[in-house]
Short mmCIF file of C-alpha atoms in Angstrom, two decimals:
data_model
loop_
_atom_site.label_atom_id
_atom_site.label_comp_id
_atom_site.label_asym_id
_atom_site.label_seq_id
_atom_site.Cartn_x
_atom_site.Cartn_y
_atom_site.Cartn_z
CA MET A 1 10.11 -14.51 11.40
CA ALA A 2 11.31 -14.02 7.53
CA VAL A 3 9.01 -15.04 5.02
CA PHE A 4 10.86 -14.17 2.00
CA ARG A 5 13.51 -16.31 0.41
CA GLY A 6 16.29 -15.92 -1.96
CA LYS A 7 15.96 -13.65 -4.79
CA ALA A 8 12.03 -13.50 -4.53
CA ALA A 9 12.72 -11.75 -1.17
CA ALA A 10 13.98 -8.77 -2.74
CA THR A 11 11.18 -8.54 -5.50
CA GLY A 12 8.63 -8.94 -2.76
CA GLU A 13 6.93 -11.49 -4.85
CA ALA A 14 7.36 -14.52 -2.61
CA LYS A 15 4.36 -16.25 -0.80
CA VAL A 16 4.24 -15.39 2.91
CA ALA A 17 4.20 -18.14 5.38
CA GLY A 18 0.79 -19.27 5.63
CA GLU A 19 -0.69 -17.68 2.75
CA ARG A 20 -2.78 -20.53 1.46
CA SER A 21 -4.52 -20.92 4.94
CA LEU A 22 -5.24 -17.45 5.01
CA LEU A 23 -6.62 -16.93 1.58
CA LEU A 24 -8.62 -20.39 1.99
CA GLY A 25 -9.95 -18.88 5.27
CA ILE A 26 -10.84 -15.78 3.44
CA GLY A 27 -12.54 -17.67 0.81
CA ILE A 28 -14.46 -19.96 3.41
CA SER A 29 -15.62 -17.05 5.45
CA ALA A 30 -16.86 -15.32 2.24
CA VAL A 31 -19.10 -18.36 1.47
CA GLY A 32 -20.55 -17.93 5.07
CA ILE A 33 -21.19 -13.76 4.25
CA GLY A 34 -22.71 -14.77 0.80
CA MET A 35 -24.93 -17.15 2.71
CA TYR A 36 -26.91 -14.18 4.62
CA VAL A 37 -26.07 -10.98 3.00
CA PRO A 38 -28.39 -11.23 -0.02
CA PHE A 39 -31.42 -12.00 2.66
CA SER A 40 -30.46 -10.24 5.49
CA LEU A 41 -33.81 -8.76 6.55
CA VAL A 42 -35.82 -12.21 5.48
CA PHE A 43 -32.77 -14.19 6.97
CA PHE A 44 -32.98 -12.86 10.52
CA HIS A 45 -36.72 -12.58 10.46
CA HIS A 46 -37.09 -16.26 9.79
CA VAL A 47 -34.26 -17.26 12.28
CA THR A 48 -35.62 -15.48 15.23
CA GLY A 49 -39.38 -14.94 14.32
CA LEU A 50 -39.30 -11.70 14.85
CA SER A 51 -41.30 -8.97 12.67
CA LEU A 52 -39.42 -7.60 9.65
CA THR A 53 -39.98 -4.26 11.18
CA LEU A 54 -38.10 -5.12 14.52
CA VAL A 55 -35.23 -6.75 12.42
CA GLY A 56 -34.69 -3.77 10.15
CA LEU A 57 -34.56 -1.41 13.33
CA VAL A 58 -32.25 -3.60 15.07
CA MET A 59 -30.01 -3.97 12.23
CA THR A 60 -30.15 -0.29 11.44
CA VAL A 61 -29.09 0.56 15.16
CA THR A 62 -26.35 -2.09 15.53
CA GLY A 63 -24.77 -1.32 12.08
CA LEU A 64 -24.38 2.36 13.05
CA THR A 65 -22.93 1.38 16.48
CA GLY A 66 -20.58 -1.08 14.79
CA LEU A 67 -19.13 1.92 12.91
CA ALA A 68 -18.47 3.66 16.14
CA PHE A 69 -16.71 0.79 17.35
CA MET A 70 -13.88 0.67 14.62
CA PRO A 71 -11.30 3.32 16.04
CA LEU A 72 -11.48 0.82 19.30
CA ALA A 73 -10.44 -2.11 16.83
CA GLY A 74 -7.84 0.00 15.38
CA SER A 75 -6.37 0.46 18.93
CA ALA A 76 -6.91 -3.17 19.52
CA VAL A 77 -4.74 -4.00 16.44
CA ASP A 78 -1.92 -1.59 17.56
CA ARG A 79 -1.73 -3.22 21.07
CA PHE A 80 -2.63 -6.93 20.58
CA GLY A 81 -1.40 -7.56 16.83
CA ALA A 82 -3.69 -7.74 13.74
CA LYS A 83 -3.51 -11.64 13.98
CA LYS A 84 -4.84 -11.90 17.59
CA VAL A 85 -7.99 -9.39 16.79
CA ASN A 86 -8.65 -11.35 13.60
CA LEU A 87 -8.96 -14.81 15.29
CA ALA A 88 -11.14 -12.89 18.15
CA LEU A 89 -13.50 -11.27 15.37
CA TYR A 90 -14.02 -14.90 13.74
CA GLY A 91 -14.69 -16.29 16.91
CA ILE A 92 -17.32 -13.78 18.09
CA ARG A 93 -18.81 -14.09 14.52
CA ALA A 94 -19.03 -17.70 14.62
CA LEU A 95 -20.59 -17.68 18.22
CA GLY A 96 -23.02 -15.10 17.12
CA PHE A 97 -24.39 -17.04 14.10
CA ALA A 98 -24.56 -20.15 16.22
CA LEU A 99 -26.73 -18.31 19.02
CA TYR A 100 -29.11 -16.66 16.35
CA PRO A 101 -31.70 -19.29 16.26
CA PHE A 102 -31.93 -19.19 19.93
CA ALA A 103 -32.40 -15.42 20.27
CA SER A 104 -36.10 -15.22 19.55
CA SER A 105 -37.05 -12.37 22.09
CA LEU A 106 -36.11 -8.75 21.00
CA PRO A 107 -33.71 -8.14 23.95
CA ALA A 108 -31.64 -11.57 23.19
CA PHE A 109 -31.64 -10.69 19.47
CA ALA A 110 -30.46 -7.05 19.82
CA ALA A 111 -27.54 -8.16 22.11
CA VAL A 112 -26.71 -10.92 19.65
CA ALA A 113 -26.80 -8.57 16.80
CA LEU A 114 -24.88 -5.76 18.40
CA VAL A 115 -21.97 -8.12 19.46
CA THR A 116 -22.07 -9.61 15.83
CA ALA A 117 -22.23 -6.23 14.04
CA LEU A 118 -19.21 -4.85 16.13
CA ALA A 119 -17.17 -7.80 14.71
CA ASP A 120 -18.54 -7.36 11.15
CA ARG A 121 -17.88 -3.96 10.96
CA SER A 122 -14.37 -3.90 12.06
CA PHE A 123 -13.24 -6.85 10.35
CA GLY A 124 -12.42 -4.83 7.12
CA VAL A 125 -9.84 -3.04 9.31
CA VAL A 126 -8.37 -5.91 10.79
CA GLN A 127 -7.97 -7.95 7.70
CA GLN A 128 -6.39 -4.77 6.06
CA SER A 129 -3.97 -4.63 9.04
CA LEU A 130 -3.25 -8.42 8.92
CA ILE A 131 -2.13 -8.12 5.14
CA GLY A 132 0.35 -5.37 6.26
CA GLU A 133 1.56 -7.69 9.30
CA VAL A 134 2.15 -10.79 7.30
CA ALA A 135 3.30 -9.37 3.71
CA ARG A 136 5.78 -6.88 2.35
CA GLY A 137 6.12 -4.99 -0.94
CA ALA A 138 4.33 -6.37 -3.92
CA ALA A 139 3.17 -9.38 -1.99
CA ARG A 140 0.85 -6.83 -0.15
CA ASP A 141 -0.78 -5.88 -3.82
CA ARG A 142 -1.07 -9.46 -4.64
CA LEU A 143 -2.71 -10.51 -1.40
CA GLN A 144 -5.24 -7.57 -1.86
CA ALA A 145 -6.30 -8.95 -5.55
CA SER A 146 -6.56 -12.34 -4.44
CA THR A 147 -8.64 -11.56 -1.39
CA ARG A 148 -11.24 -9.70 -3.42
CA ALA A 149 -11.30 -12.28 -5.94
CA LEU A 150 -11.97 -14.78 -3.25
CA GLN A 151 -14.57 -12.65 -1.32
CA ASN A 152 -16.51 -12.28 -4.84
CA ALA A 153 -16.29 -15.94 -5.39
CA GLY A 154 -17.10 -17.06 -1.99
CA MET A 155 -19.93 -15.00 -1.92
CA GLY A 156 -21.43 -15.85 -5.04
CA ALA A 157 -20.93 -19.55 -3.75
CA GLY A 158 -22.78 -18.86 -0.76
CA ALA A 159 -25.65 -17.03 -2.27
CA LEU A 160 -26.03 -20.44 -4.69
CA LEU A 161 -25.61 -22.52 -1.56
CA VAL A 162 -28.23 -20.96 0.50
CA SER A 163 -30.73 -20.96 -2.68
CA GLY A 164 -30.23 -24.63 -2.55
CA VAL A 165 -30.88 -24.97 1.10
CA LEU A 166 -34.12 -22.91 0.72
CA ALA A 167 -35.26 -25.13 -2.16
CA LEU A 168 -34.64 -28.37 -0.47
CA TRP A 169 -35.84 -27.16 3.32
CA GLY A 170 -37.98 -24.09 2.62
CA THR A 171 -37.71 -20.89 5.19
CA GLY A 172 -36.65 -23.22 7.75
CA GLY A 173 -33.35 -23.95 6.01
CA PHE A 174 -32.49 -20.25 7.25
CA THR A 175 -31.65 -22.03 10.76
CA TYR A 176 -29.37 -24.49 9.17
CA THR A 177 -27.82 -21.65 7.00
CA ALA A 178 -27.04 -19.74 10.57
CA TRP A 179 -25.14 -22.89 11.77
CA GLY A 180 -23.67 -23.04 8.50
CA ASN A 181 -22.18 -19.53 8.81
CA SER A 182 -21.29 -20.41 12.38
CA LEU A 183 -18.98 -23.38 11.10
CA ALA A 184 -17.74 -21.44 8.12
CA PHE A 185 -16.49 -18.52 10.64
CA ALA A 186 -14.91 -20.95 12.88
CA LEU A 187 -13.07 -22.96 10.32
CA ALA A 188 -11.95 -19.80 8.70
CA GLY A 189 -10.28 -18.88 12.07
CA LEU A 190 -8.71 -22.27 12.57
CA LEU A 191 -6.76 -21.57 9.04
CA VAL A 192 -6.09 -18.07 9.61
CA SER A 193 -4.56 -19.07 12.94
CA ARG A 194 -1.54 -20.76 10.63
CA VAL A 195 -0.48 -17.49 9.46
CA ARG A 196 2.69 -16.10 10.57
CA PRO A 197 3.35 -12.15 10.92
CA VAL A 198 6.57 -10.59 10.14
CA ARG A 199 7.60 -7.17 11.14
CA ASP A 200 10.25 -4.70 10.13
CA ALA A 201 13.47 -4.86 11.80
CA ALA A 202 13.59 -1.31 12.84
CA ALA A 203 9.98 -1.32 14.13
CA GLY A 204 10.62 -4.90 15.84
CA SER A 205 13.79 -3.42 17.78
CA ALA A 206 11.71 -0.27 18.47
CA GLY A 207 8.57 -2.00 19.97
CA ARG A 208 5.21 -0.89 19.79
CA ALA A 209 5.38 2.69 20.28
CA PRO A 210 2.30 3.97 22.16
CA ALA A 211 0.37 6.53 20.16
CA GLY A 212 -2.88 7.87 19.57
CA TYR A 213 -5.46 9.04 16.85
CA ARG A 214 -3.64 12.75 17.38
CA MET A 215 -0.78 11.21 15.37
CA VAL A 216 -3.04 10.09 12.43
CA LEU A 217 -4.66 13.48 12.48
CA ARG A 218 -1.60 15.19 12.04
CA ASP A 219 -0.46 13.18 9.08
CA ARG A 220 -2.13 15.30 6.45
CA PRO A 221 -0.94 13.03 3.59
CA PHE A 222 -2.62 10.00 4.92
CA LEU A 223 -5.94 12.21 5.55
CA GLY A 224 -5.71 13.37 2.00
CA LEU A 225 -5.53 9.65 0.87
CA THR A 226 -8.53 8.88 3.04
CA ALA A 227 -10.41 11.80 1.40
CA ALA A 228 -9.47 10.83 -1.88
CA ASN A 229 -10.61 7.43 -1.07
CA PHE A 230 -13.88 8.71 -0.04
CA LEU A 231 -14.34 9.92 -3.45
CA THR A 232 -13.73 6.72 -5.07
CA ALA A 233 -15.87 4.91 -2.47
CA LEU A 234 -18.83 6.77 -3.53
CA GLY A 235 -18.27 5.04 -7.27
CA TYR A 236 -18.05 1.72 -5.41
CA SER A 237 -21.48 2.23 -4.04
CA ALA A 238 -22.97 2.82 -7.31
CA LEU A 239 -23.90 -0.63 -9.00
CA SER A 240 -25.66 -1.97 -5.65
CA VAL A 241 -27.31 1.42 -4.92
CA LEU A 242 -27.59 3.81 -7.94
CA PHE A 243 -27.73 1.17 -10.83
CA PRO A 244 -31.00 -0.37 -9.96
CA LEU A 245 -32.81 2.66 -9.42
CA TYR A 246 -31.51 4.52 -12.45
CA LEU A 247 -32.52 1.30 -14.87
CA SER A 248 -36.03 1.28 -13.40
CA THR A 249 -36.81 4.93 -13.12
CA TRP A 250 -34.75 6.66 -15.87
CA LEU A 251 -34.19 4.11 -18.40
CA ALA A 252 -37.50 2.23 -17.85
CA ALA A 253 -35.47 -1.00 -18.30
CA PRO A 254 -36.57 -4.50 -17.00
CA ASP A 255 -35.00 -5.14 -13.42
CA SER A 256 -33.57 -8.12 -14.91
CA LEU A 257 -30.63 -6.34 -16.01
CA THR A 258 -29.75 -5.46 -12.58
CA GLY A 259 -29.16 -9.25 -12.02
CA ALA A 260 -26.90 -9.51 -15.25
CA ALA A 261 -25.12 -6.49 -14.36
CA PHE A 262 -24.23 -8.23 -10.90
CA THR A 263 -23.64 -11.25 -12.56
CA VAL A 264 -21.03 -9.82 -14.90
CA ASN A 265 -19.29 -8.11 -12.14
CA THR A 266 -19.09 -10.80 -10.11
CA VAL A 267 -17.85 -13.15 -12.52
CA LEU A 268 -15.26 -10.63 -13.78
CA CYS A 269 -13.85 -9.85 -10.18
CA ALA A 270 -13.56 -13.63 -9.39
CA GLY A 271 -12.36 -14.52 -12.55
CA ILE A 272 -9.80 -12.12 -14.01
CA GLY A 273 -9.26 -10.08 -10.78
CA VAL A 274 -5.84 -11.56 -9.86
CA LEU A 275 -4.64 -11.74 -13.63
CA ILE A 276 -5.40 -7.87 -13.82
CA ALA A 277 -3.91 -7.06 -10.64
CA GLY A 278 -0.74 -8.96 -11.62
CA ARG A 279 -0.36 -7.22 -14.84
CA VAL A 280 -0.53 -3.81 -13.05
CA ARG A 281 2.00 -4.85 -10.45
CA ARG A 282 4.46 -6.27 -13.01
CA SER A 283 4.04 -3.21 -15.28
CA GLY A 284 6.14 -1.26 -12.01
CA ALA A 285 3.40 1.24 -11.98
CA ARG A 286 3.25 3.40 -8.72
CA ARG A 287 0.31 2.49 -6.54
CA THR A 288 -0.63 6.14 -6.38
CA ARG A 289 -1.13 6.02 -10.29
CA SER A 290 -2.46 2.87 -10.74
CA ALA A 291 -5.26 3.60 -8.09
CA ALA A 292 -5.78 6.67 -10.15
CA LEU A 293 -6.18 4.81 -13.21
CA GLY A 294 -9.05 2.75 -11.63
CA ALA A 295 -10.71 5.98 -10.85
CA LEU A 296 -10.36 7.31 -14.35
CA LEU A 297 -11.97 4.29 -15.35
CA PHE A 298 -15.11 4.65 -13.02
CA ALA A 299 -15.00 8.03 -14.58
CA ALA A 300 -15.50 6.72 -17.98
CA ALA A 301 -18.05 4.26 -17.18
CA PHE A 302 -20.14 7.10 -15.27
CA VAL A 303 -19.75 9.08 -18.62
CA GLY A 304 -21.21 6.20 -20.36
CA GLN A 305 -23.78 6.11 -18.28
CA ILE A 306 -24.74 9.87 -19.09
CA VAL A 307 -24.51 9.22 -22.71
CA LEU A 308 -26.59 6.07 -22.41
CA GLY A 309 -29.28 8.20 -20.20
CA THR A 310 -29.36 10.79 -22.77
CA LEU A 311 -29.55 8.91 -25.98
CA ARG A 312 -32.00 6.17 -24.55
CA PRO A 313 -31.66 3.79 -27.54
CA GLY A 314 -33.85 0.57 -27.78
CA GLN A 315 -34.05 -2.28 -25.56
CA THR A 316 -31.38 -4.37 -27.27
CA ALA A 317 -28.83 -1.30 -27.50
CA THR A 318 -29.24 -0.65 -24.07
CA LEU A 319 -28.45 -3.74 -22.89
CA VAL A 320 -25.25 -4.26 -24.93
CA ALA A 321 -24.14 -0.57 -23.73
CA LEU A 322 -25.42 -1.35 -19.99
CA LEU A 323 -23.13 -4.69 -20.21
CA ALA A 324 -20.19 -2.80 -21.67
CA ILE A 325 -20.22 -0.03 -19.01
CA VAL A 326 -20.31 -2.67 -16.58
CA VAL A 327 -17.19 -4.17 -17.91
CA VAL A 328 -15.25 -0.80 -18.07
CA TYR A 329 -16.45 -0.50 -14.35
CA THR A 330 -15.25 -3.56 -13.19
CA LEU A 331 -11.88 -3.07 -14.76
CA GLY A 332 -11.80 -0.02 -12.62
CA GLU A 333 -12.68 -1.76 -9.69
CA LEU A 334 -9.87 -4.46 -10.35
CA VAL A 335 -7.36 -1.76 -10.97
CA HIS A 336 -7.90 0.44 -8.13
CA SER A 337 -8.71 -1.95 -5.38
CA PRO A 338 -5.43 -3.91 -4.83
CA SER A 339 -3.12 -0.70 -5.20
CA GLY A 340 -5.52 1.52 -3.32
CA GLY A 341 -5.60 -1.09 -0.44
CA ALA A 342 -1.88 -1.63 -0.59
CA LEU A 343 -1.13 1.98 -0.77
CA SER A 344 -3.19 2.68 2.38
CA VAL A 345 -1.55 -0.39 4.26
CA SER A 346 1.96 0.68 3.33
CA ALA A 347 1.36 4.28 3.95
CA ALA A 348 0.54 3.60 7.73
CA PRO A 349 3.20 3.41 10.27
CA GLU A 350 3.75 -0.09 11.46
CA ALA A 351 3.42 0.63 15.44
CA VAL A 352 0.05 2.63 14.61
CA ARG A 353 -1.12 0.51 11.57
CA GLY A 354 -4.42 0.02 13.01
CA ARG A 355 -5.46 3.20 14.11
CA TYR A 356 -4.38 4.44 10.39
CA LEU A 357 -6.52 1.72 8.91
CA ALA A 358 -9.46 2.31 11.06
CA THR A 359 -9.31 6.02 9.90
CA TYR A 360 -8.99 5.01 6.23
CA GLN A 361 -12.02 2.30 6.25
CA LEU A 362 -14.08 5.04 7.62
CA SER A 363 -13.97 6.45 3.91
CA TYR A 364 -15.84 3.40 2.75
CA SER A 365 -18.23 3.57 5.72
CA LEU A 366 -19.21 7.04 5.36
CA ALA A 367 -19.51 6.63 1.74
CA SER A 368 -21.89 3.46 2.11
CA ALA A 369 -24.09 5.43 4.46
CA LEU A 370 -24.36 8.71 2.33
CA ALA A 371 -24.83 6.96 -0.98
CA PRO A 372 -28.45 6.01 -0.88
CA SER A 373 -29.71 9.57 0.20
CA LEU A 374 -27.28 11.29 -1.96
CA PHE A 375 -28.46 9.25 -5.21
CA THR A 376 -32.22 9.27 -4.49
CA ALA A 377 -32.08 13.13 -4.24
CA LEU A 378 -30.26 13.74 -7.18
CA LEU A 379 -32.11 11.04 -9.11
CA ALA A 380 -34.96 12.87 -8.17
CA VAL A 381 -33.74 15.99 -10.06
CA ASP A 382 -32.63 14.28 -13.27
CA GLY A 383 -31.27 10.41 -13.86
CA ARG A 384 -28.10 11.78 -15.19
CA LEU A 385 -26.97 14.13 -12.23
CA PRO A 386 -25.87 11.55 -9.80
CA TRP A 387 -23.72 10.19 -12.73
CA ALA A 388 -22.35 13.55 -13.24
CA VAL A 389 -21.56 14.01 -9.75
CA LEU A 390 -19.81 10.43 -9.53
CA THR A 391 -17.57 11.64 -12.65
CA VAL A 392 -16.46 14.78 -10.60
CA ALA A 393 -15.90 12.74 -7.64
CA ALA A 394 -13.64 10.06 -9.49
CA LEU A 395 -11.76 12.57 -11.25
CA GLY A 396 -11.00 14.61 -8.27
CA ALA A 397 -10.05 11.28 -6.61
CA ALA A 398 -7.42 10.38 -9.47
CA LEU A 399 -6.15 14.11 -9.42
CA ALA A 400 -5.67 13.91 -5.55
CA LEU A 401 -3.94 10.64 -5.89
CA VAL A 402 -1.16 11.97 -8.48
CA ARG A 403 -0.99 15.28 -6.36
CA LEU A 404 -0.35 13.02 -2.83
CA GLU A 405 2.12 10.97 -4.66
CA PRO A 406 5.41 13.23 -3.41
CA HIS A 407 4.12 13.65 0.07
CA LEU A 408 3.46 9.74 0.66
CA PRO A 409 6.37 7.52 1.92
CA ALA A 410 8.43 5.93 -1.03
CA GLY A 411 7.76 2.43 0.15
CA ALA A 412 4.08 2.97 0.04
CA VAL A 413 4.11 4.49 -3.38
CA HIS A 414 6.14 1.81 -4.81
CA ALA A 415 5.37 -1.87 -4.52
CA GLU A 416 9.19 -2.08 -4.60
CA ALA A 417 10.93 0.97 -3.24
CA PRO A 418 13.70 2.14 -5.81
CA ALA A 419 16.05 2.09 -2.58
CA ALA A 420 15.09 -1.46 -1.98
CA ALA A 421 15.79 -2.34 -5.67
CA ALA A 422 19.21 -0.92 -5.72
CA ALA A 423 20.07 -2.71 -2.49
CA ALA A 424 19.08 -5.92 -3.75
CA GLY A 425 21.03 -5.55 -6.77
CA SER A 426 24.19 -4.86 -4.89
CA GLY A 427 23.31 -7.40 -1.98
CA ALA A 428 22.97 -4.72 0.64
CA ALA A 429 20.17 -4.89 3.13
CA PRO A 430 17.18 -2.27 1.93
CA GLU A 431 16.84 0.69 3.81
CA ARG A 432 14.00 0.41 6.69
CA ARG A 433 11.34 3.28 7.49
CA PRO A 434 12.02 4.24 11.18
CA ALA A 435 9.36 3.55 13.92
CA PRO A 436 7.31 6.58 14.55
CA VAL A 437 7.43 8.74 17.54
CA ALA A 438 4.61 8.60 20.18
CA ALA A 439 2.14 11.59 19.67
#
């Protein structure tokens, strides 16, 4: 079903069918995530009654298993469509959190945690695929930015909400929080069910060509894009993993600065994320170059940390410098994330988009898994060393994105492809990318 109307269709700026429901569902599910992620170990300890050691072990094992499940989720998207798989994952998460208060034995908790972890780990792949399934052109960039802003706002609201619940009912409130999560995911699924996918005419007429991961592995430009994202993804882990350790060990700064930095980052992401992405989109910048600009801003923030760690000024100057660095870092995040996300979605052939994005999302997962050991090892040598490594990684990602630009599909590099813009001006139908041949 067509989702663009009139002149707006040519620019790709029109809203997609069911967009408000999609975004509202994402916001509500983010509230649910925010209600348990900041307290994960304690949350499950009180909900199930198991020891913290057992809970931690189960969460680690199920989390790693969830990573292995991501390629299967990509295949499911290609076979059944992103919307159907998205709804299934919402249903699994809703059921899982509804059952947590009853999973008081180790086998029961492990079973529920495993199924829920499979859905949680795969959700990013499916949601990215859904954006590609329901939006075209610049609308993908706008949805990427709106999604990130809502996720930050929702998670912040969820953390505040659960704090209020615990203040009223104590640790017994974790049980109500689990059921609140279940309700949030169920409601989000109902809202997302109203979204209507749209497919390219060429792909639609050709049907879904069967193709395996061999096709992805032969696509060197896309693998290069994934490798570049891995370098940038290490920077995304810096604020949550490296920043607190660096403050306490190298700068000997109060731990409260970590909370201040997270607050600044969250408020900026939720408050100006859509505005920044809109300015970038309306500038006509190529997605590769705006993503590279985001990586360069990351590098500037990391260099700032090196300078700060070398000078080590007084407490007031440190506070001002750290907050300024966090602002630059957050701007990098806001510029890179929508462009990088839309670039990966648009570079993936429609018939195998799920497999492509499962491969791409692994770059985030691998970076998250590697970051703690890498950062702590480098920090033990010198507090500035991990920031130097991150600077080199961010600069390498920016260079790779620019070098990959000629080798990626024009429709992926440009939010509005030059050929489509010319066709819009003449009234002719834009050229479509043909469906991929099966591997």
